[in-house]
Structure formats: structure tokens, C-alpha cells
Tab-separated table of C-alpha atoms in Angstrom:
chain	number	residue	atom	x	y	z
A	22	MET	CA	-71.031	196.172	-38.214
A	23	GLU	CA	-71.045	199.050	-35.729
A	24	TYR	CA	-73.559	199.336	-32.946
A	25	CYS	CA	-73.916	201.069	-29.586
A	26	ASN	CA	-75.230	198.230	-27.419
A	27	PRO	CA	-73.399	194.983	-28.188
A	28	GLY	CA	-74.667	193.481	-24.943
A	29	LEU	CA	-78.177	193.442	-26.392
A	30	TRP	CA	-76.916	192.052	-29.710
A	31	ARG	CA	-75.000	189.350	-27.854
A	32	SER	CA	-78.117	188.229	-26.003
A	33	ILE	CA	-80.138	188.025	-29.246
A	34	VAL	CA	-77.674	186.069	-31.322
A	35	PRO	CA	-75.418	184.141	-28.912
A	36	PHE	CA	-74.307	181.611	-31.512
A	37	PHE	CA	-72.526	184.210	-33.627
A	38	THR	CA	-70.829	186.107	-30.821
A	39	VAL	CA	-67.402	184.734	-31.696
A	40	LEU	CA	-67.733	185.995	-35.272
A	41	PHE	CA	-68.232	189.680	-34.524
A	42	SER	CA	-66.201	192.398	-32.855
A	43	SER	CA	-67.905	194.959	-30.632
A	44	ALA	CA	-67.908	198.551	-31.784
A	45	CYS	CA	-69.502	201.706	-30.463
A	46	VAL	CA	-69.941	205.037	-32.204
A	47	CYS	CA	-71.876	206.827	-29.458
A	48	GLY	CA	-68.873	208.553	-27.918
A	49	GLY	CA	-66.355	210.886	-29.524
A	50	ILE	CA	-63.817	208.033	-29.835
A	51	GLN	CA	-65.056	204.884	-31.541
A	52	VAL	CA	-63.786	201.622	-30.021
A	53	ARG	CA	-64.239	197.895	-30.542
A	54	LEU	CA	-62.749	194.634	-29.274
A	55	ASP	CA	-60.795	192.066	-31.258
A	56	PRO	CA	-61.714	189.185	-31.398
A	57	GLY	CA	-64.726	190.169	-29.269
A	58	PRO	CA	-67.489	190.342	-28.487
A	59	ASN	CA	-66.785	190.954	-24.772
A	60	TYR	CA	-63.009	190.493	-24.619
A	61	GLY	CA	-59.880	191.187	-26.673
A	62	ASN	CA	-57.574	193.979	-27.762
A	63	VAL	CA	-59.054	197.459	-27.879
A	64	GLU	CA	-59.081	199.064	-31.312
A	65	MET	CA	-59.793	202.717	-32.058
A	66	TYR	CA	-61.209	204.321	-35.182
A	67	HIS	CA	-59.318	207.432	-36.276
A	68	ASN	CA	-58.649	209.153	-39.600
A	69	GLY	CA	-60.825	206.611	-41.382
A	70	THR	CA	-59.016	203.451	-40.174
A	71	TRP	CA	-59.240	200.929	-37.331
A	72	GLN	CA	-55.975	200.255	-35.514
A	73	ARG	CA	-54.955	198.777	-32.204
A	74	ALA	CA	-54.894	201.198	-29.333
A	75	CYS	CA	-51.696	202.090	-27.500
A	76	LEU	CA	-52.726	203.885	-24.283
A	77	GLU	CA	-50.011	205.504	-22.254
A	78	SER	CA	-50.071	204.493	-18.560
A	79	PHE	CA	-52.593	201.718	-19.168
A	80	ASN	CA	-50.616	199.574	-16.725
A	81	TYR	CA	-51.538	202.078	-13.972
A	82	PHE	CA	-55.079	203.020	-14.998
A	83	GLY	CA	-56.070	199.833	-16.827
A	84	ARG	CA	-58.762	198.806	-14.324
A	85	ASN	CA	-60.537	202.172	-14.576
A	86	VAL	CA	-60.162	202.257	-18.373
A	87	SER	CA	-61.621	198.749	-18.695
A	88	HIS	CA	-64.743	199.812	-16.723
A	89	VAL	CA	-65.217	202.849	-18.950
A	90	LEU	CA	-64.723	200.883	-22.156
A	91	CYS	CA	-67.130	198.108	-21.090
A	92	LYS	CA	-69.764	200.760	-20.388
A	93	GLN	CA	-69.104	202.453	-23.719
A	94	LEU	CA	-69.499	199.078	-25.478
A	95	GLY	CA	-72.856	198.530	-23.730
A	96	PHE	CA	-71.917	195.802	-21.236
A	97	ASN	CA	-73.548	196.315	-17.846
A	98	THR	CA	-70.995	194.094	-16.128
A	99	THR	CA	-69.130	194.652	-12.882
A	100	ARG	CA	-66.269	192.156	-13.352
A	101	ASN	CA	-64.400	194.225	-15.938
A	102	VAL	CA	-60.713	193.327	-16.014
A	103	ALA	CA	-57.566	194.576	-17.716
A	104	MET	CA	-55.585	191.627	-19.056
A	105	PRO	CA	-51.813	192.370	-19.121
A	106	GLN	CA	-49.564	191.625	-22.075
A	107	THR	CA	-45.799	191.343	-22.342
A	108	GLY	CA	-43.077	192.142	-24.844
A	109	LYS	CA	-42.883	194.715	-27.590
A	110	HIS	CA	-45.450	194.522	-30.369
A	111	HIS	CA	-44.975	195.817	-33.892
A	112	GLY	CA	-47.549	197.083	-36.354
A	113	LEU	CA	-49.800	200.136	-36.635
A	114	PHE	CA	-51.202	201.685	-33.464
A	115	TRP	CA	-53.239	204.725	-32.517
A	116	HIS	CA	-51.330	206.128	-29.567
A	117	THR	CA	-52.703	208.500	-26.965
A	118	GLY	CA	-52.625	209.162	-23.239
A	119	SER	CA	-55.570	208.113	-21.091
A	120	ASN	CA	-56.488	208.703	-17.453
A	121	CYS	CA	-59.942	207.593	-16.381
A	122	SER	CA	-61.502	207.763	-12.924
A	123	ARG	CA	-63.916	204.865	-13.576
A	124	GLY	CA	-67.019	207.069	-13.421
A	125	GLU	CA	-66.908	208.050	-17.121
A	126	ARG	CA	-69.141	206.287	-19.612
A	127	HIS	CA	-67.048	206.989	-22.739
A	128	LEU	CA	-63.306	207.061	-23.370
A	129	SER	CA	-63.603	210.592	-24.763
A	130	GLN	CA	-64.748	211.775	-21.298
A	131	CYS	CA	-61.415	210.698	-19.795
A	132	HIS	CA	-58.255	212.760	-19.961
A	133	VAL	CA	-57.231	211.713	-23.452
A	134	GLY	CA	-54.283	213.243	-25.293
A	135	ILE	CA	-53.662	213.820	-28.973
A	136	ILE	CA	-54.013	210.677	-31.076
A	137	THR	CA	-50.873	209.901	-33.114
A	138	ASN	CA	-49.716	207.027	-35.247
A	139	ARG	CA	-47.063	204.551	-34.053
A	140	THR	CA	-45.487	201.396	-35.461
A	141	SER	CA	-44.762	199.692	-32.130
A	142	CYS	CA	-46.119	199.564	-28.588
A	143	TYR	CA	-45.087	197.802	-25.398
A	144	GLY	CA	-47.472	195.160	-24.134
A	145	TYR	CA	-48.243	196.933	-20.870
A	146	ASN	CA	-49.616	199.897	-22.884
A	147	ILE	CA	-51.833	197.793	-25.160
A	148	PRO	CA	-55.352	197.700	-23.669
A	149	ARG	CA	-56.733	194.173	-23.605
A	150	ILE	CA	-59.915	193.884	-21.542
A	151	ALA	CA	-62.682	191.433	-20.639
A	152	CYS	CA	-66.255	192.422	-19.689
A	153	LEU	CA	-67.375	189.445	-17.578
A	154	SER	CA	-70.621	188.444	-15.966
A	155	ASP	CA	-70.742	187.313	-12.340
A	156	ASN	CA	-70.161	183.588	-13.042
A	157	GLU	CA	-68.111	183.884	-16.233
A	158	THR	CA	-64.492	182.673	-16.441
A	159	ARG	CA	-61.876	183.976	-18.867
A	160	VAL	CA	-58.412	182.395	-19.389
A	161	ASP	CA	-55.863	184.596	-21.130
A	162	ILE	CA	-52.186	184.108	-22.031
A	163	ALA	CA	-50.049	187.200	-21.606
A	164	ASN	CA	-48.648	187.148	-25.149
A	165	HIS	CA	-50.521	185.553	-28.057
A	166	ASN	CA	-47.563	185.623	-30.432
A	167	ILE	CA	-44.153	184.774	-29.015
A	168	THR	CA	-41.096	185.367	-31.211
A	169	VAL	CA	-37.760	184.044	-29.985
A	170	ALA	CA	-34.411	183.128	-31.535
A	171	ASP	CA	-33.427	179.497	-31.840
A	172	GLY	CA	-31.748	178.229	-28.673
A	173	LEU	CA	-32.898	181.084	-26.404
A	174	ARG	CA	-35.264	180.797	-23.470
A	175	PHE	CA	-38.750	182.326	-23.310
A	176	SER	CA	-41.548	182.644	-20.773
A	177	THR	CA	-45.233	183.461	-20.681
A	178	SER	CA	-48.027	183.547	-18.118
A	179	CYS	CA	-51.549	182.174	-17.939
A	180	TYR	CA	-54.060	184.460	-16.229
A	181	VAL	CA	-57.450	183.266	-14.942
A	182	TYR	CA	-60.347	185.613	-14.267
A	183	THR	CA	-62.971	183.620	-12.407
A	184	PRO	CA	-64.971	183.750	-9.185
A	185	HIS	CA	-63.977	180.136	-8.481
A	186	THR	CA	-61.048	178.993	-6.352
A	187	GLY	CA	-58.994	175.817	-6.140
A	188	PHE	CA	-58.510	175.430	-9.896
A	189	SER	CA	-55.415	173.871	-11.532
A	190	TYR	CA	-53.290	174.637	-14.614
A	191	HIS	CA	-52.465	172.321	-17.523
A	192	TRP	CA	-50.101	173.096	-20.427
A	193	ASN	CA	-50.048	171.471	-23.869
A	194	HIS	CA	-47.365	171.953	-26.500
A	195	ASN	CA	-48.510	171.102	-30.025
A	196	TRP	CA	-51.421	169.250	-28.407
A	197	LYS	CA	-49.128	167.076	-26.274
A	198	ASN	CA	-49.331	167.239	-22.511
A	199	VAL	CA	-46.504	169.090	-20.739
A	200	SER	CA	-45.910	168.424	-17.062
A	201	TYR	CA	-45.981	172.021	-15.907
A	202	PRO	CA	-48.776	172.675	-13.352
A	203	ARG	CA	-48.055	176.372	-12.740
A	204	ARG	CA	-49.248	179.731	-14.015
A	205	HIS	CA	-45.890	180.820	-15.447
A	206	PHE	CA	-44.386	178.762	-18.253
A	207	HIS	CA	-40.642	178.747	-19.032
A	208	GLY	CA	-39.106	176.974	-21.998
A	209	LYS	CA	-36.230	176.906	-24.469
A	210	ALA	CA	-36.868	177.693	-28.103
A	211	ASN	CA	-36.133	174.980	-30.640
A	212	ARG	CA	-36.831	175.241	-34.357
A	213	THR	CA	-38.316	171.753	-34.408
A	214	GLU	CA	-40.647	172.536	-31.515
A	215	ALA	CA	-42.145	175.810	-32.691
A	216	GLY	CA	-45.917	175.826	-32.818
A	217	ASN	CA	-48.868	176.019	-30.458
A	218	LEU	CA	-48.742	176.386	-26.667
A	219	THR	CA	-52.049	176.081	-24.778
A	220	CYS	CA	-52.953	176.751	-21.160
A	221	SER	CA	-56.081	175.059	-19.765
A	222	VAL	CA	-57.666	175.649	-16.368
A	223	SER	CA	-59.834	173.034	-14.708
A	224	LEU	CA	-61.782	172.625	-11.496
A	225	ASN	CA	-62.692	169.170	-10.164
A	226	GLY	CA	-61.869	167.607	-13.537
A	227	LYS	CA	-63.995	170.104	-15.495
A	228	THR	CA	-62.349	172.581	-17.847
A	229	LEU	CA	-63.162	176.198	-17.016
A	230	GLY	CA	-61.417	177.695	-20.036
A	231	SER	CA	-58.243	177.754	-22.133
A	232	ASP	CA	-56.125	180.052	-24.263
A	233	SER	CA	-53.294	179.534	-26.750
A	234	THR	CA	-50.243	181.306	-28.090
A	235	VAL	CA	-48.107	180.724	-31.156
A	236	ILE	CA	-44.361	180.269	-30.669
A	237	ASN	CA	-42.313	181.529	-33.612
A	238	VAL	CA	-38.677	180.392	-33.516
A	239	ILE	CA	-36.548	182.503	-35.848
A	240	TYR	CA	-33.292	181.186	-37.300
A	241	PRO	CA	-31.097	181.963	-40.312
A	242	PRO	CA	-31.212	179.804	-43.453
A	243	SER	CA	-29.566	176.396	-43.420
A	244	ILE	CA	-29.108	174.855	-46.894
A	245	GLN	CA	-28.666	171.314	-48.168
A	246	CYS	CA	-27.387	170.603	-51.699
A	247	GLU	CA	-25.551	167.973	-53.748
A	248	GLU	CA	-21.768	168.239	-53.669
A	249	ILE	CA	-21.179	167.133	-57.283
A	250	VAL	CA	-23.625	167.238	-60.199
A	251	ARG	CA	-22.798	165.857	-63.655
A	252	VAL	CA	-24.564	166.856	-66.855
A	253	ALA	CA	-23.842	165.656	-70.394
A	254	ASN	CA	-22.637	168.187	-72.944
A	255	GLY	CA	-25.637	169.639	-74.786
A	256	GLN	CA	-28.125	168.372	-72.220
A	257	SER	CA	-30.112	170.313	-69.577
A	258	ARG	CA	-30.058	169.851	-65.809
A	259	THR	CA	-31.648	171.518	-62.775
A	260	VAL	CA	-29.621	171.970	-59.586
A	261	GLN	CA	-31.415	172.645	-56.298
A	262	CYS	CA	-30.695	174.072	-52.859
A	263	LYS	CA	-33.116	173.046	-50.091
A	264	VAL	CA	-33.500	175.945	-47.658
A	265	ASP	CA	-34.773	175.702	-44.079
A	266	SER	CA	-35.372	179.056	-42.374
A	267	TYR	CA	-37.880	181.128	-40.424
A	268	PRO	CA	-39.057	183.559	-41.558
A	269	ARG	CA	-38.837	182.134	-45.060
A	270	HIS	CA	-35.901	183.452	-47.062
A	271	HIS	CA	-36.844	186.384	-49.272
A	272	MET	CA	-33.861	186.283	-51.630
A	273	MET	CA	-31.758	183.567	-53.278
A	274	THR	CA	-28.538	184.447	-55.100
A	275	TRP	CA	-26.741	182.054	-57.456
A	276	THR	CA	-23.038	182.638	-58.195
A	277	LEU	CA	-21.068	180.636	-60.797
A	278	ALA	CA	-17.282	180.619	-60.525
A	279	THR	CA	-15.435	179.269	-63.594
A	280	THR	CA	-11.920	179.528	-65.000
A	281	ALA	CA	-13.178	182.381	-67.172
A	282	GLY	CA	-14.579	184.435	-64.273
A	283	THR	CA	-17.594	184.810	-61.986
A	284	ARG	CA	-21.183	185.694	-62.748
A	285	THR	CA	-24.084	186.245	-60.324
A	286	GLN	CA	-27.836	185.921	-60.747
A	287	SER	CA	-30.426	186.944	-58.141
A	288	SER	CA	-33.584	184.908	-57.911
A	289	HIS	CA	-36.424	183.965	-55.568
A	290	ARG	CA	-36.187	180.341	-56.699
A	291	ASP	CA	-34.393	177.520	-54.922
A	292	THR	CA	-33.443	175.919	-58.268
A	293	TYR	CA	-31.104	176.854	-61.098
A	294	HIS	CA	-31.704	175.479	-64.614
A	295	ILE	CA	-28.740	174.728	-66.880
A	296	VAL	CA	-29.821	174.691	-70.544
A	297	ASN	CA	-27.723	173.073	-73.316
A	298	ALA	CA	-24.730	172.527	-71.077
A	299	SER	CA	-21.293	173.388	-72.433
A	300	ALA	CA	-17.782	173.903	-71.089
A	301	GLY	CA	-18.759	177.404	-69.952
A	302	ASP	CA	-21.367	175.977	-67.560
A	303	GLU	CA	-18.837	173.911	-65.632
A	304	GLY	CA	-17.693	175.245	-62.273
A	305	ASN	CA	-18.778	175.872	-58.682
A	306	TYR	CA	-22.363	177.079	-58.194
A	307	THR	CA	-22.890	178.823	-54.832
A	308	CYS	CA	-26.464	179.382	-53.651
A	309	ARG	CA	-26.902	182.043	-50.949
A	310	ALA	CA	-30.207	182.559	-49.102
A	311	THR	CA	-31.045	185.497	-46.807
A	312	ASN	CA	-33.915	186.336	-44.469
A	313	ASN	CA	-34.740	189.093	-41.994
A	314	LEU	CA	-34.672	188.178	-38.293
A	315	THR	CA	-36.877	190.582	-36.326
A	316	TYR	CA	-36.445	190.159	-32.583
A	317	PRO	CA	-39.044	191.079	-29.932
A	318	ASP	CA	-37.152	194.275	-29.049
A	319	GLY	CA	-37.479	195.458	-32.637
A	320	GLN	CA	-33.883	194.726	-33.640
A	321	VAL	CA	-33.570	193.401	-37.180
A	322	GLU	CA	-30.708	191.243	-38.414
A	323	THR	CA	-30.005	189.544	-41.721
A	324	GLY	CA	-29.628	185.767	-41.635
A	325	THR	CA	-27.514	184.096	-44.307
A	326	GLY	CA	-26.851	180.525	-45.442
A	327	THR	CA	-24.757	179.154	-48.342
A	328	CYS	CA	-24.086	175.858	-50.129
A	329	VAL	CA	-21.693	174.998	-53.008
A	330	ILE	CA	-22.495	172.623	-55.892
A	331	LYS	CA	-19.688	171.480	-58.208
A	332	VAL	CA	-21.077	171.004	-61.729
A	333	LYS	CA	-19.149	168.879	-64.253
A	334	VAL	CA	-20.087	168.864	-67.942
A	335	THR	CA	-19.197	165.479	-69.453
A	336	SER	CA	-19.163	164.114	-72.990
A	337	PRO	CA	-22.321	162.272	-74.115
A	338	SER	CA	-20.467	158.939	-73.706
A	339	GLY	CA	-19.593	159.778	-70.122
A	340	GLY	CA	-15.853	160.333	-70.703
A	341	ARG	CA	-13.726	163.387	-70.107
A	342	SER	CA	-15.563	166.555	-69.195
A	343	ALA	CA	-16.082	169.241	-71.793
A	344	ALA	CA	-13.750	171.625	-69.992
A	345	GLU	CA	-10.969	169.036	-69.791
A	346	SER	CA	-11.380	168.182	-73.467
A	347	ALA	CA	-11.222	171.832	-74.434
A	348	ALA	CA	-8.105	172.378	-72.306
A	349	LYS	CA	-6.187	169.227	-73.298
A	350	GLY	CA	-7.445	168.712	-76.846
A	351	ALA	CA	-7.503	165.324	-78.624
A	352	PRO	CA	-5.031	162.603	-77.493
A	353	ASP	CA	-1.683	162.800	-79.419
A	354	GLN	CA	-0.379	160.129	-81.827
A	355	GLU	CA	2.672	159.357	-79.695
A	356	THR	CA	0.527	158.357	-76.754
A	357	THR	CA	-1.585	156.097	-78.974
A	358	THR	CA	1.492	154.414	-80.538
A	359	SER	CA	3.116	153.859	-77.157
A	360	SER	CA	-0.017	152.181	-75.879
A	361	ALA	CA	-0.111	149.856	-78.923
A	362	VAL	CA	3.583	148.864	-78.508
A	363	TRP	CA	3.209	148.034	-74.861
A	364	GLY	CA	0.108	146.024	-75.648
A	365	GLY	CA	2.010	143.945	-78.261
A	366	LEU	CA	4.911	143.257	-75.909
A	367	ALA	CA	2.535	142.098	-73.256
A	368	LEU	CA	0.912	139.655	-75.707
A	369	VAL	CA	4.315	138.192	-76.750
A	370	ALA	CA	5.306	137.741	-73.106
A	371	ILE	CA	2.102	135.853	-72.425
A	372	VAL	CA	2.735	133.494	-75.401
A	373	VAL	CA	6.348	132.771	-74.317
A	374	ILE	CA	5.340	132.050	-70.765
A	375	GLY	CA	2.637	129.673	-72.034
A	376	LEU	CA	5.178	127.707	-74.150
A	377	LEU	CA	7.601	127.354	-71.253
A	378	VAL	CA	4.875	126.017	-69.023
A	379	ALA	CA	3.879	123.443	-71.673
A	380	VAL	CA	7.487	122.176	-72.043
A	381	ILE	CA	7.922	121.806	-68.296
A	382	VAL	CA	4.721	119.775	-68.065
A	383	LEU	CA	5.860	117.388	-70.862
A	384	VAL	CA	9.257	116.844	-69.280
A	385	ILE	CA	7.748	115.974	-65.953
A	386	ARG	CA	5.342	113.464	-67.472
A	387	HIS	CA	7.935	111.804	-69.913
A	388	PRO	CA	11.518	112.007	-68.561
A	389	TYR	CA	14.305	111.209	-71.116
A	390	THR	CA	16.685	108.064	-70.843
A	391	LYS	CA	20.394	108.595	-70.231
A	392	GLU	CA	22.774	106.823	-72.773
A	393	VAL	CA	25.075	104.005	-71.668
A	394	PRO	CA	28.731	104.977	-72.047
A	395	ASN	CA	29.875	101.566	-73.444
A	396	GLY	CA	27.331	101.301	-76.175
A	397	ASP	CA	24.295	99.111	-76.259
A	398	LYS	CA	25.194	96.970	-73.324
A	399	PRO	CA	22.397	94.556	-72.412
A	400	ILE	CA	20.851	94.694	-69.001
A	401	GLU	CA	20.540	91.299	-67.467
A	402	MET	CA	17.651	90.415	-65.235
A	403	THR	CA	17.918	87.567	-62.692
A	404	THR	CA	14.977	85.374	-61.909
A	405	VAL	CA	14.537	82.637	-59.338
A	406	ASN	CA	12.982	79.316	-60.262
A	407	ARG	CA	10.913	77.175	-58.004
A	408	ALA	CA	13.927	75.114	-57.005
A	409	GLY	CA	15.613	78.122	-55.648
A	410	VAL	CA	18.403	78.151	-58.282
A	411	ALA	CA	19.207	81.432	-59.928
A	412	ALA	CA	18.965	81.459	-63.689
A	413	ILE	CA	19.946	83.989	-66.246
A	414	SER	CA	17.179	85.020	-68.523
A	415	GLY	CA	17.497	86.370	-71.964
A	416	PRO	CA	19.114	89.776	-72.326
A	417	LEU	CA	17.107	92.997	-72.517
A	418	TYR	CA	18.410	95.913	-74.485
A	419	GLU	CA	17.961	99.653	-73.903
A	420	ASN	CA	17.217	100.389	-77.514
A	421	ALA	CA	14.673	98.907	-79.834
A	422	GLN	CA	17.220	97.333	-82.230
A	423	ASP	CA	17.835	93.520	-82.498
A	424	HIS	CA	21.132	92.710	-80.822
A	425	ARG	CA	22.748	89.237	-80.878
A	426	LEU	CA	25.304	87.759	-78.444
A	427	LYS	CA	28.741	87.481	-79.874
């Protein structure tokens, strides 16, 4: 929707003001605000397209330009402010020079140069304005999209445009309170802490306004994978590399190194599917992920991460791998015979040892009787009667035969 007096439209439909951007076609240069309706980045319409404006010397003439633009958009406000931005921004911009004296009612009445197309613009040349009423408060963070490399420090600022005084600042990171009660915020980028950073301004316990920025922490791919993967010969198996990176990796390359050579396959997938595995599929699979790291100054680097998976193709019974079987062939007859011989000898040794143990046990339990050198000499036993006189009892013999006294 394009209209010449958004101030009137805003007063008629206040509920939908956050859904529309202001635009004006009355002057020679059409402008609008994003997100609008009375604040945001200035966009210009040129050659049939809307693009963000990049105004040379806006950091010097921003206050005058903001008054002219608010008038052109139909806001009869006196508290018209230029909200500064930081860093270098990338994208499509309509670039021109501008020098307003504050008395103009349209941007085309200022000293405007030739409009050209650009793909980047520094924050201090990007017009971001707010057309405020007398009692209105606007909180604005200097950069609404912070990009920083992992481990590096970053900073941003919270600006407050309000007629009130004595307010205080509060910062929240990913909706958790951060003890940092100042306008300027300094932090260290961490890939696990990327997300939302919000600045809130309050007065006497009442929130006057807030604004947020997104922190993008860029880092090259880091990959996790299994060290060894086994797959049965003739079966299928999927191997996977889990990639963590920002921005997301745009290319994945799989390289298989075998005894027969190396082959490479480019893919956007984090998985590699092995179909009907054979000896030729055994080897080291290297997955390599890459992404583009674009830094705030416009410098672009390529981030890379790798991981190696060792794939072994085994027989269906889980024995020797297919590659080992192909290289060594079937086991020879000599090896089989030698194993059988040694097994038989071991069995004989066990039997002999068992017999020896049995003999020793029998001997201990039943010791043998030594022979008397002089033949079957009787052994006499002496007994004592009740009278105390010793008497000779009948003879006892060592053998079981019947012996008589001569």
C-alpha cells in the first residue's frame, strides 16, 4: 500500500500500524520505512524496485534528513530523530548523496545526487529514523543483526529517545537476565550462546520500551562420526557424519580410499549409503564439509571440517573381512593338519596326567607292606594279665597262610 499521509492512516487504524510500512509517492523520490509505520530503515523506490537507502554523509546531515523524511511521510512531529547504526551491511542498496537544510518537505528538494546500485553500505550511511510525538519513547539498538566469529568480542549500544529522565537499562540474553546496567553492551561470542539480545528501558519500575538484536556466531564445520563401521558382505549400511556449523555447510564431499585407489563423490547429504557391500567397499571414508564465513567487513573465508570412518566388510558369519579373504584365500591343508595333530597330542597328555594322578591317590590311601628278609617270621605280641605277669600270646603272621610252630 502506498499513500501520502500515513499519519492520518495511523490515527484511523492504530491496531494495524505494526503491520504496514509507510510510503509516500507525492515527491519525486518515493520513500517508506521498514518496519514502520513511524520508525525504521528508509527505503527508496527506483527503477521499479524498493531497496534500502544508502545516503552519503547521513552521519552529518541525518537530523535534517529525518525532519524532511518525516514531513514527506505525512508526520507532523517535531521530535524527529536519526538513529545511528554500526558495522558494514551487505545486500542491495540505492545509493545517493543527500544534503538537506531541514526546511524541505520532500527528499527530492534536497541536494540529491545520482542514484546508483550498491551491494554494501556502512551503518552510519544507512538512514534509520523515528518520527515521534511529544510524549513518545523509542528504544533502538545500534545494530539489529550482529555477525561475529566464534571466540571474538563484540559490542552494541542501546539508544533511548524519550522526553523522560532518570531511566535505567536492562539487558537480557536469550530471555535470561544479564547484569549489565549500561547503555553499551560488550560480550564475547560463543557458538552455544548465539541468539537474541534485548535491551529494555524502565522508569520507576515501568518499562518504557525495548529493542532486540540477533547475534550470529559464525564458525567452520566440526564433524562427529564413528571410527569403525562393520557391514556384512552383500548387505547394505548407511554411514553418517554429524556436522555442526554456522552458516550451515553448503557442500559435503565423500572420499573413499581403498587398496585399489581413491574415488570421490560430492553430495549435499550428511550420509553415505553402501549398497550390497563387497570387498571393493572396504576402506577409509572421509567426509569433508565446507561453508562460507562472511565477516562484518565483507571478507569471505571458506570453513572446512573432516572426519574419517573406517569401513570393514565382513563375512555373513562375522569372520574374516571380505578384503582379507580375497587377499589370503582359503586356509591351506598344512595349517589344518598341524592344528589337528597338536589337538591330538594335547588330548593324550591330558589322559596320561589323569592316570598318574589316579595312581598317586591309590598309593597314598593303600601303602604296600615290605617283605621280611628271613621268610614268614611270626610277629609276637606281648600282653599283660591282671596279675601283672607277662604272657606270650599266640603268634601272628604277616601273610594269610596257616603257619605252625616247629
